């Protein structure tokens, strides 16, 4: 295992120290926790937005803390749900008096722990709403999940909900916008090489020399099939076809596209994938309004990518384009 | 070779098509070339800024085209200098009547081809200034270079020169600011795994199972030594010591820091490296004004990182913080 780390059991703590040192004008860490909050939290009167999950998906989720997106990110150990007490600390820190929305990726552990934290917060008189993101169309049930998994499309949900909350909308309104985004976002990914969880020290799965896994999860959970590595055009076609079919996209529809690198895939390759995605959508007369190409939700040093599509309407276009100023997502 | 590509000989063209498809509101490609320019180029009266070099370093340099940074990026084949005719096309496209600054990374091929293009442009009556970035303190001469190599610190030079040009400064003023940034920026890197140039199909260099190369170049040029993989703290200490010594940094100095991922290194590890860098600089009473952690100048899927420090004064702080709106670098 070759990694630029100190102690495999201390990677999350070291990372968060580095993160806060780098971005101390924008964020702070709640002492004694792995919770990163906006520097100015709680913002009085604003609905607070909390997300999080296992670490190893950077820049998710701490990179999305800031104006126009999240108020707090709760960072679990690598690929491990954060505990309810940590989530509760985040909720308490960002509650500005008008309630807190929890954006949860659909993994059994995450859902359970966020729900326990929600109950504890409600017992303290804090109003809570919860949404669960399940954008991954690859498989219905998986290693850590009942139902579909939540992957990179979650970042769109952060942006939509965060933009509306920033405008002073109510908890019900912000929750409704987040649910609308969830209903309209779909993703699917492929891996060509695995990653190593530091504390484990060995790859989470094995691929042959010329093999890739279609439908992989962001923790290396099995996908649909292992196949020979294909040209980028075929990979893009395969992922896109499943997404478009599942969303029932039709000509005249408008979308946002995210080509997300899983960690070790060069930006060059992500753009090569996007070339085909843009061509295919143009053929189908589906209009791309906004495109995001880069690393938004990674799996440590896994190589591969996911494609996410968000079906837009005027409200979502407006929210997607409204200002955001976080470490990893800026709309000037 | 596992890559998300179509044809190893067509990667740059495919990438640029994908790039322009993704970012057509901000940039365009000059037809028949591998030159990416600002959508609104030439900006009348503004000094034009052109950079570029071999591809494979994404987001450098096309990701830095836009308001407040570059007017054009000339994209060579992978790890190969762009040709003079392509550079000339870029110069012609961005000349707004007040001259064009060329920001060149110090590689023999790049310097030769940019200089030839400069002569051709001057023969057409376009005023040209040139600066050569040589921020890598690792080695004095190298595989493709006489003198020190230009690496990730180049991004600071783009930002400083671009900010001043955007304010309407003269060619002489923009050139002077770029030279000042070059005099004040130093970098050094380390690799823990190599990358594969698509057209070659095999790794550019070999490292043992527990080996890393200190002082590596961004094309895999040899560094100072191969050593056993060390904890991130030792890696950071080693790189930082050489940089600080070379810059003659002293207590009370102010710097910007860039922790640059070479391609396959998780953001988590870059923040772990930064934690130590921030601690060490604090011990030395050197104040960090701005921190950049991420992939700014990569080497395809090489794993490793570089550290860059830019010594600041009030002018450079102001220019570094002034607005930039490019694909890969935004200051809101």
XYZ file of C-alpha atoms in Angstrom:
664
model
C 0.000 0.000 0.000
C 1.634 3.204 -1.216
C -0.033 6.254 0.236
C 0.962 9.723 1.332
C -0.327 9.228 4.862
C 1.108 9.021 8.358
C -0.918 6.460 10.298
C -3.647 4.438 8.542
C -5.834 4.808 11.623
C -5.435 8.578 11.730
C -6.136 9.550 8.127
C -9.488 11.236 8.748
C -8.224 13.315 11.637
C -5.086 14.342 9.741
C -7.114 15.182 6.663
C -9.573 17.337 8.570
C -6.736 19.208 10.290
C -5.226 19.893 6.874
C -8.597 20.894 5.462
C -9.301 23.394 8.201
C -5.766 24.767 8.044
C -6.203 25.326 4.305
C -9.673 26.846 4.406
C -9.938 28.568 7.768
C -11.568 31.632 6.229
C -14.543 29.520 5.103
C -14.911 26.632 7.540
C -14.214 25.460 11.058
C -14.201 22.097 12.797
C -16.399 21.536 15.824
C -13.871 20.685 18.558
C -13.791 17.022 19.511
C -15.738 15.944 16.410
C -15.216 15.200 12.732
C -17.798 17.810 11.800
C -16.900 20.661 9.438
C -19.230 23.669 9.514
C -19.491 27.012 7.773
C -17.419 29.585 9.561
C -20.534 31.682 10.180
C -22.785 28.816 11.373
C -25.481 28.955 12.580
C -26.916 31.442 10.096
C -29.861 32.937 11.961
C -33.196 32.289 10.277
C -31.714 30.126 7.502
C -32.614 26.461 7.168
C -29.473 24.511 8.017
C -28.314 21.777 5.649
C -26.303 18.821 6.905
C -24.859 15.993 4.860
C -21.989 13.593 5.277
C -21.098 9.953 5.288
C -17.954 7.905 5.240
C -14.704 9.631 4.351
C -12.706 8.671 1.259
C -15.069 10.442 -1.144
C -13.349 13.822 -1.058
C -14.173 16.532 -1.919
C -17.494 15.095 -0.669
C -18.737 16.260 1.669
C -16.611 18.814 3.500
C -15.668 20.454 0.200
C -19.304 21.464 -0.239
C -19.612 23.335 3.033
C -20.145 27.033 2.454
C -22.453 29.687 1.151
C -25.115 28.265 -1.146
C -24.559 24.593 -0.305
C -24.029 22.774 3.003
C -23.876 24.225 6.487
C -22.149 21.136 7.843
C -20.506 17.920 6.699
C -20.182 14.996 9.090
C -17.123 12.932 8.203
C -17.143 9.271 9.223
C -14.138 7.015 9.165
C -13.147 5.841 5.670
C -16.172 4.248 3.981
C -17.942 4.140 7.357
C -21.074 6.000 8.444
C -20.605 8.787 10.959
C -22.080 8.112 14.378
C -25.365 9.663 15.585
C -23.655 11.814 18.216
C -21.446 13.412 15.570
C -24.441 14.050 13.315
C -26.280 15.557 16.289
C -23.366 17.904 16.926
C -23.610 19.063 13.322
C -27.352 19.664 13.586
C -26.971 21.633 16.808
C -24.201 23.743 15.308
C -26.120 24.803 12.202
C -29.667 25.202 13.515
C -30.539 28.829 12.910
C -34.026 28.471 14.365
C -35.889 27.416 11.234
C -34.981 23.763 11.127
C -32.359 21.549 9.546
C -32.498 19.383 6.421
C -30.450 16.177 6.421
C -29.284 14.990 2.993
C -28.464 11.298 3.338
C -26.933 8.982 0.766
C -28.817 5.701 0.724
C -26.645 3.282 2.681
C -28.180 1.322 5.517
C -25.701 2.574 8.115
C -25.985 6.209 7.048
C -29.769 6.130 7.041
C -29.912 4.518 10.473
C -27.422 6.899 12.081
C -28.852 10.063 10.536
C -32.344 8.972 11.639
C -31.178 8.375 15.197
C -29.546 11.796 15.235
C -32.749 13.323 13.867
C -34.740 11.838 16.733
C -32.266 13.143 19.287
C -32.386 16.608 17.718
C -36.165 16.636 17.587
C -36.205 15.705 21.248
C -34.262 18.929 21.798
C -36.873 20.900 19.911
C -35.017 21.251 16.600
C -37.205 20.794 13.515
C -35.736 18.212 11.145
C -36.482 17.127 7.585
C -34.692 14.230 5.888
C -34.169 13.259 2.278
C -32.446 10.137 1.003
C -30.521 10.212 -2.274
C -30.613 7.029 -4.347
C -29.397 8.079 -7.778
C -27.377 4.997 -8.761
C -29.376 3.043 -11.365
C -26.891 0.146 -11.511
C -28.373 -2.238 -8.962
C -31.445 -2.378 -6.747
C -29.852 -3.795 -3.585
C -26.161 -3.888 -2.766
C -23.571 -4.779 -0.156
C -24.369 -1.939 2.232
C -27.718 -0.836 0.887
C -31.362 -1.739 0.634
C -32.612 -0.122 -2.545
C -30.518 2.002 -4.845
C -27.273 3.572 -3.661
C -26.588 7.281 -3.367
C -23.559 8.417 -5.352
C -22.314 11.522 -7.210
C -25.782 12.856 -8.062
C -25.954 13.797 -4.385
C -23.860 16.866 -5.182
C -26.711 18.225 -7.315
C -29.062 17.764 -4.363
C -26.663 19.728 -2.148
C -26.573 22.524 -4.689
C -30.325 22.743 -5.235
C -31.271 22.583 -1.574
C -28.409 24.847 -0.554
C -29.315 27.534 -3.056
C -32.935 27.644 -1.925
C -32.013 27.664 1.764
C -29.639 30.550 1.145
C -32.570 32.551 -0.211
C -34.437 32.169 3.051
C -36.938 29.473 2.057
C -38.737 27.451 4.717
C -37.762 23.935 5.784
C -40.736 22.527 3.868
C -39.746 24.388 0.708
C -36.114 23.309 0.936
C -37.131 19.711 1.586
C -39.488 19.782 -1.405
C -36.755 21.117 -3.707
C -34.323 18.459 -2.494
C -36.913 15.738 -3.120
C -37.596 17.103 -6.567
C -33.884 16.985 -7.365
C -33.669 13.420 -6.064
C -36.575 12.342 -8.235
C -34.845 13.817 -11.251
C -31.226 12.703 -10.821
C -29.733 9.414 -11.989
C -26.146 8.142 -12.067
C -24.079 5.118 -12.919
C -20.378 4.335 -12.791
C -17.622 2.045 -13.940
C -14.271 1.163 -12.340
C -11.095 0.063 -14.046
C -8.984 -0.316 -10.898
C -9.785 -0.665 -7.192
C -8.832 1.387 -4.159
C -7.295 0.458 -0.842
C -8.889 1.536 2.436
C -5.871 2.615 4.543
C -6.857 0.631 7.628
C -7.417 -2.500 5.528
C -4.228 -2.268 3.487
C -5.467 -4.406 0.593
C -7.703 -3.656 -2.411
C -11.432 -3.893 -1.767
C -11.970 -5.942 -4.938
C -9.899 -7.439 -7.714
C -10.009 -6.813 -11.443
C -8.124 -8.714 -14.113
C -5.451 -7.022 -16.197
C -7.933 -6.103 -18.918
C -11.106 -6.044 -16.873
C -13.468 -3.334 -15.718
C -16.547 -3.436 -13.501
C -19.753 -1.850 -14.753
C -22.133 -0.433 -12.171
C -19.582 -0.313 -9.367
C -20.469 1.441 -6.109
C -18.341 4.160 -4.546
C -17.134 1.725 -1.891
C -16.250 -0.891 -4.451
C -19.559 -2.734 -4.029
C -20.168 -5.121 -6.921
C -21.907 -3.758 -9.975
C -23.668 -5.544 -12.805
C -20.841 -7.319 -14.564
C -17.127 -7.501 -15.163
C -16.237 -7.019 -18.822
C -13.131 -6.373 -20.886
C -12.032 -2.756 -20.869
C -13.887 -0.987 -23.660
C -13.215 2.235 -25.543
C -14.471 5.338 -23.743
C -17.243 5.734 -26.305
C -18.671 2.324 -25.472
C -18.381 2.959 -21.759
C -20.191 6.275 -22.118
C -22.864 4.747 -24.350
C -23.518 1.929 -21.905
C -23.800 4.096 -18.817
C -25.815 6.773 -20.575
C -28.294 4.325 -22.095
C -29.228 2.934 -18.684
C -29.538 6.375 -17.157
C -31.603 7.844 -19.988
C -33.917 4.842 -20.035
C -34.426 4.923 -16.281
C -35.174 8.655 -16.331
C -37.431 8.299 -19.350
C -35.678 11.279 -20.902
C -37.223 12.480 -24.113
C -36.358 14.907 -26.863
C -36.748 18.488 -25.753
C -35.769 17.659 -22.179
C -33.062 19.739 -20.500
C -30.378 18.310 -18.248
C -27.293 19.040 -16.218
C -24.452 16.546 -16.730
C -21.768 15.499 -14.281
C -18.809 13.379 -15.377
C -17.294 12.416 -12.050
C -13.822 10.966 -11.644
C -13.523 8.263 -8.997
C -10.056 9.332 -7.896
C -7.229 8.164 -10.132
C -8.689 8.874 -13.544
C -7.049 11.778 -15.382
C -9.235 14.756 -16.234
C -8.239 14.084 -19.860
C -10.181 10.822 -19.783
C -13.217 12.412 -18.153
C -13.391 14.934 -20.986
C -13.044 12.120 -23.525
C -16.034 10.434 -21.893
C -17.939 13.715 -21.925
C -17.331 14.203 -25.654
C -19.396 11.095 -26.323
C -22.046 11.966 -23.748
C -22.530 15.388 -25.338
C -22.752 13.863 -28.820
C -25.282 11.238 -27.767
C -27.486 13.714 -25.941
C -27.384 16.060 -28.937
C -28.518 13.194 -31.176
C -31.434 12.598 -28.839
C -32.204 16.332 -28.877
C -31.713 16.540 -25.138
C -30.256 19.904 -24.242
C -27.347 20.179 -21.810
C -27.666 23.325 -19.715
C -24.762 22.864 -17.340
C -21.797 20.488 -17.404
C -19.528 19.503 -14.541
C -16.398 17.475 -15.274
C -14.024 16.604 -12.460
C -13.763 14.851 -9.131
C -16.935 15.452 -7.133
C -17.431 12.180 -5.281
C -14.432 9.901 -5.315
C -13.485 6.493 -3.948
C -9.945 7.167 -2.764
C -7.633 6.193 -5.657
C -10.149 4.083 -7.571
C -9.871 4.584 -11.345
C -13.054 5.013 -13.299
C -15.914 7.441 -13.557
C -19.605 7.918 -13.079
C -22.079 9.832 -15.177
C -24.952 11.738 -13.551
C -27.855 13.450 -15.250
C -30.251 15.861 -13.565
C -33.445 16.640 -15.456
C -33.996 20.359 -15.270
C -36.902 22.755 -15.274
C -36.799 26.520 -14.869
C -36.718 26.331 -11.079
C -33.804 23.878 -11.022
C -31.861 25.802 -13.670
C -32.194 28.913 -11.572
C -31.095 27.152 -8.367
C -28.213 25.366 -10.080
C -26.846 28.640 -11.423
C -27.297 30.674 -8.272
C -24.127 31.610 -6.377
C -22.216 29.030 -4.374
C -18.909 29.602 -2.685
C -17.495 26.421 -1.208
C -14.035 24.907 -1.406
C -14.919 22.438 -4.156
C -17.905 24.002 -5.895
C -18.029 27.630 -6.877
C -20.583 29.427 -8.991
C -19.432 33.009 -9.258
C -2.751 0.004 -20.232
C -6.210 0.606 -18.780
C -7.579 3.976 -19.811
C -10.948 5.508 -20.589
C -9.925 6.552 -24.084
C -10.850 5.683 -27.644
C -7.697 5.845 -29.751
C -4.318 6.495 -28.076
C -3.368 8.751 -30.984
C -6.540 10.823 -30.721
C -6.660 11.587 -26.998
C -5.874 15.296 -27.259
C -8.436 15.918 -29.973
C -11.112 13.942 -28.145
C -10.328 15.697 -24.889
C -10.522 19.152 -26.443
C -13.840 18.341 -28.080
C -15.172 17.225 -24.715
C -13.732 20.299 -23.037
C -15.347 22.710 -25.448
C -18.647 20.829 -25.320
C -18.614 21.113 -21.534
C -17.587 24.748 -21.299
C -18.919 26.397 -24.447
C -20.170 29.417 -22.515
C -16.622 30.258 -21.455
C -14.272 29.008 -24.174
C -13.977 28.096 -27.842
C -11.477 26.156 -29.900
C -9.806 27.827 -32.867
C -10.886 25.630 -35.784
C -8.165 23.374 -37.130
C -5.950 23.875 -34.057
C -5.509 22.613 -30.517
C -5.845 26.145 -29.189
C -8.503 26.993 -26.592
C -9.355 30.688 -26.224
C -11.677 32.780 -24.121
C -15.069 32.980 -25.750
C -14.754 36.773 -25.982
C -11.171 36.850 -27.339
C -9.636 39.143 -28.397
C -10.516 41.546 -25.592
C -9.909 44.947 -27.133
C -7.215 46.938 -25.363
C -6.332 44.146 -22.908
C -2.917 42.515 -22.922
C -3.438 38.955 -24.133
C -1.948 36.096 -22.129
C -0.995 32.831 -23.799
C 0.380 29.727 -22.137
C 0.393 26.055 -22.940
C 2.636 23.081 -23.391
C 2.230 19.374 -23.723
C -1.121 17.846 -22.799
C -1.477 15.380 -19.940
C -1.220 18.054 -17.253
C -4.930 18.859 -17.053
C -6.460 21.098 -15.890
C -3.300 22.908 -17.095
C -3.543 24.840 -19.240
C -6.966 24.977 -20.899
C -8.669 24.929 -17.500
C -7.105 28.321 -16.764
C -8.526 30.083 -19.803
C -11.014 32.747 -18.824
C -11.548 36.065 -17.128
C -8.647 36.962 -14.866
C -6.185 34.338 -16.103
C -5.285 33.132 -19.616
C -6.688 34.296 -22.927
C -5.463 31.170 -24.693
C -3.950 27.763 -23.986
C -2.030 25.930 -26.680
C -2.326 22.188 -26.172
C 0.453 20.013 -27.564
C 0.300 16.267 -27.887
C 0.762 14.402 -24.605
C 3.982 15.566 -22.923
C 5.028 17.222 -26.221
C 5.524 20.918 -26.935
C 2.943 22.571 -29.156
C 4.227 23.661 -32.565
C 5.042 27.289 -33.429
C 2.173 27.603 -35.910
C -0.330 26.630 -33.200
C 1.195 29.084 -30.758
C 1.054 31.770 -33.452
C -2.657 31.054 -33.976
C -3.213 31.588 -30.266
C -1.305 34.873 -30.277
C -3.243 36.151 -33.274
C -6.551 35.185 -31.714
C -5.977 37.007 -28.424
C -4.118 40.123 -29.502
C -6.342 42.991 -28.466
C -3.947 45.626 -29.791
C -1.782 46.064 -26.696
C 0.478 43.081 -27.027
C 0.599 39.499 -25.823
C 2.503 37.913 -22.940
C 3.702 34.325 -23.385
C 4.045 32.314 -20.170
C 6.366 29.409 -20.943
C 7.311 26.504 -18.691
C 11.040 25.894 -18.914
C 11.431 22.914 -21.241
C 13.790 23.166 -24.186
C 11.101 22.314 -26.749
C 8.534 24.698 -25.304
C 10.998 27.569 -25.103
C 12.158 27.029 -28.693
C 8.663 26.780 -30.146
C 7.210 29.696 -28.197
C 10.200 31.825 -29.236
C 9.739 30.926 -32.878
C 6.063 31.818 -32.634
C 6.990 35.095 -30.960
C 9.248 36.006 -33.871
C 6.549 35.187 -36.384
C 4.024 37.281 -34.443
C 6.417 40.209 -34.121
C 6.971 40.049 -37.861
C 3.226 40.627 -38.174
C 3.449 43.658 -35.936
C 2.168 42.115 -32.721
C 4.052 43.181 -29.595
C 5.250 40.188 -27.601
C 6.724 39.697 -24.142
C 7.914 36.328 -22.850
C 8.504 34.928 -19.397
C 9.905 31.510 -18.545
C 8.785 29.737 -15.388
C 11.408 27.584 -13.643
C 10.003 26.940 -10.211
C 11.171 23.349 -9.642
C 14.055 23.402 -7.164
C 14.729 19.648 -7.447
C 17.378 19.567 -10.172
C 19.318 22.070 -12.230
C 19.229 20.300 -15.597
C 16.946 17.475 -16.612
C 15.841 15.181 -19.434
C 14.035 17.834 -21.463
C 15.370 20.962 -19.847
C 18.380 23.190 -19.497
C 18.090 24.843 -16.111
C 15.256 24.308 -13.699
C 11.931 22.914 -14.877
C 8.609 24.734 -14.812
C 5.918 22.904 -12.860
C 2.830 23.680 -10.753
C 4.036 27.088 -9.591
C 3.246 28.215 -13.128
C -0.417 28.441 -12.115
C 0.447 31.262 -9.717
C 2.142 33.100 -12.569
C -1.001 32.724 -14.698
C -3.095 34.126 -11.880
C -0.859 37.106 -11.109
C -0.328 38.124 -14.730
C -3.944 37.444 -15.642
C -5.324 39.565 -12.813
C -3.163 42.520 -13.750
C -3.950 42.234 -17.470
C -7.666 42.139 -16.656
C -7.270 45.505 -14.950
C -5.953 47.056 -18.148
C -2.244 47.200 -17.305
C 0.322 47.592 -20.078
C 2.374 44.774 -21.578
C 5.419 45.987 -19.660
C 3.530 46.050 -16.381
C 2.051 42.576 -16.885
C 5.445 41.187 -17.872
C 7.032 42.750 -14.777
C 4.388 41.216 -12.488
C 4.840 37.805 -14.099
C 8.614 38.040 -13.636
C 8.165 39.059 -10.039
C 5.944 36.021 -9.435
C 8.496 33.765 -11.123
C 11.276 35.117 -8.923
C 9.197 34.390 -5.857
C 7.746 30.937 -6.590
C 9.395 27.589 -5.857
C 8.113 24.020 -6.086
C 9.175 20.436 -5.658
C 7.435 17.105 -6.073
C 7.505 13.423 -5.303
C 5.987 10.451 -7.162
C 4.917 7.129 -5.732
C 3.719 5.601 -8.998
C 4.312 6.373 -12.678
C 1.966 7.251 -15.528
C 1.544 5.822 -19.008
C 1.554 8.075 -22.056
C -1.298 6.653 -24.179
C 0.696 6.499 -27.413
C 3.576 4.746 -25.631
C 1.495 2.218 -23.729
C 4.063 1.527 -21.032
C 5.056 3.410 -17.855
C 7.572 6.215 -18.315
C 9.628 5.003 -15.382
C 9.628 2.180 -12.875
C 9.408 2.259 -9.102
C 9.803 -0.661 -6.751
C 6.928 -1.878 -4.624
C 7.924 0.304 -1.700
C 9.781 3.016 -3.567
C 9.117 6.665 -4.322
C 11.051 9.201 -6.369
C 11.906 12.533 -4.802
C 12.185 15.541 -7.096
C 10.342 13.940 -9.991
C 9.392 16.057 -13.011
C 5.863 16.298 -14.376
C 6.828 14.117 -17.332
C 8.441 11.513 -15.114
C 11.926 12.969 -15.560
C 14.294 11.650 -12.906
C 14.508 13.511 -9.642
C 17.135 13.451 -6.949
C 16.796 9.978 -5.515
C 14.627 6.938 -5.117
C 13.871 6.164 -1.498
C 11.521 3.957 0.484
C 8.024 5.369 0.796
C 7.968 7.617 3.841
C 5.158 8.908 6.025
C 3.461 12.007 4.610
C 5.050 14.133 7.356
C 8.550 13.184 6.245
C 7.687 13.751 2.602
C 6.283 17.186 3.399
C 9.273 18.053 5.584
C 11.740 17.050 2.887
C 10.096 18.968 0.073
C 9.390 22.007 2.203
C 12.933 22.230 3.576
C 14.428 22.437 0.074
C 11.878 24.994 -1.049
C 12.201 27.210 2.016
C 15.985 27.105 1.853
C 16.053 27.951 -1.834
C 13.638 30.865 -1.350
C 15.490 32.049 1.729
C 12.167 32.425 3.506
C 12.369 34.028 6.888
C 10.082 34.560 9.830
C 7.507 37.223 9.127
C 7.349 36.331 5.439
C 3.949 35.725 3.857
C 3.248 32.997 1.334
C 0.635 31.277 -0.769
C 0.784 27.478 -0.661
C -0.234 25.005 -3.335
C -0.411 21.276 -2.608
C -0.799 19.857 -6.099
C -1.901 16.298 -6.831
C -0.125 14.661 -9.755
C -3.215 12.786 -10.907
C -3.969 9.630 -8.961
C -3.442 10.842 -5.418
C -6.630 11.209 -3.368
C -7.497 14.657 -2.092
C -7.427 13.089 1.377
C -3.678 12.548 1.063
C -3.059 16.063 -0.241
C -4.761 17.483 2.853
C -2.686 15.184 5.059
C 0.441 16.605 3.417
C -0.894 20.121 3.890
C -1.463 19.576 7.601
C 2.286 19.158 8.042
C 3.153 22.014 5.708
C 0.892 24.358 7.665
C 2.384 23.208 10.989
C 5.958 23.624 9.776
C 5.359 27.083 8.341
C 3.629 28.143 11.553
C 6.670 26.985 13.532
C 8.872 29.104 11.296
C 6.471 32.049 11.771
C 5.810 32.194 8.050
C 2.232 33.271 7.459
C 0.070 31.445 4.910
C -2.273 33.891 3.199
C -3.878 31.606 0.629
C -3.906 27.824 0.289
C -4.720 25.751 -2.768
C -5.104 21.990 -2.400
C -6.077 19.913 -5.420
C -5.047 18.957 -8.921
C -3.616 21.995 -10.673
C -0.864 20.540 -12.846
C -1.002 16.782 -13.196
C 0.952 14.065 -14.962
C -1.870 11.879 -16.246
C -2.424 9.189 -13.592
C 0.892 9.594 -11.784
C 0.516 9.301 -8.002
C 2.307 11.824 -5.865
C 2.246 15.522 -5.205
C 4.192 18.716 -5.424
C 4.386 21.609 -3.021
C 4.656 25.183 -4.290
C 5.251 28.332 -2.284
C 4.818 31.860 -3.575
C 6.341 34.609 -1.454
C 3.806 37.383 -1.236
C 3.804 41.127 -0.828
C 0.803 43.451 -0.828
C 0.695 43.659 -4.620
C 0.756 39.885 -5.077
C -1.833 39.311 -2.337
C -4.128 41.747 -4.087
C -3.632 40.133 -7.505
C -3.988 36.594 -6.156
C -7.308 37.469 -4.535
C -8.758 39.418 -7.427
C -11.589 37.741 -9.362
C -10.890 34.858 -11.718
C -13.518 32.852 -13.492
C -12.023 29.930 -15.361
C -13.038 26.291 -15.509
C -10.430 25.130 -12.999
C -9.666 28.233 -10.950
C -12.350 30.494 -9.589
C -12.012 33.371 -7.169
C -15.487 34.711 -6.572
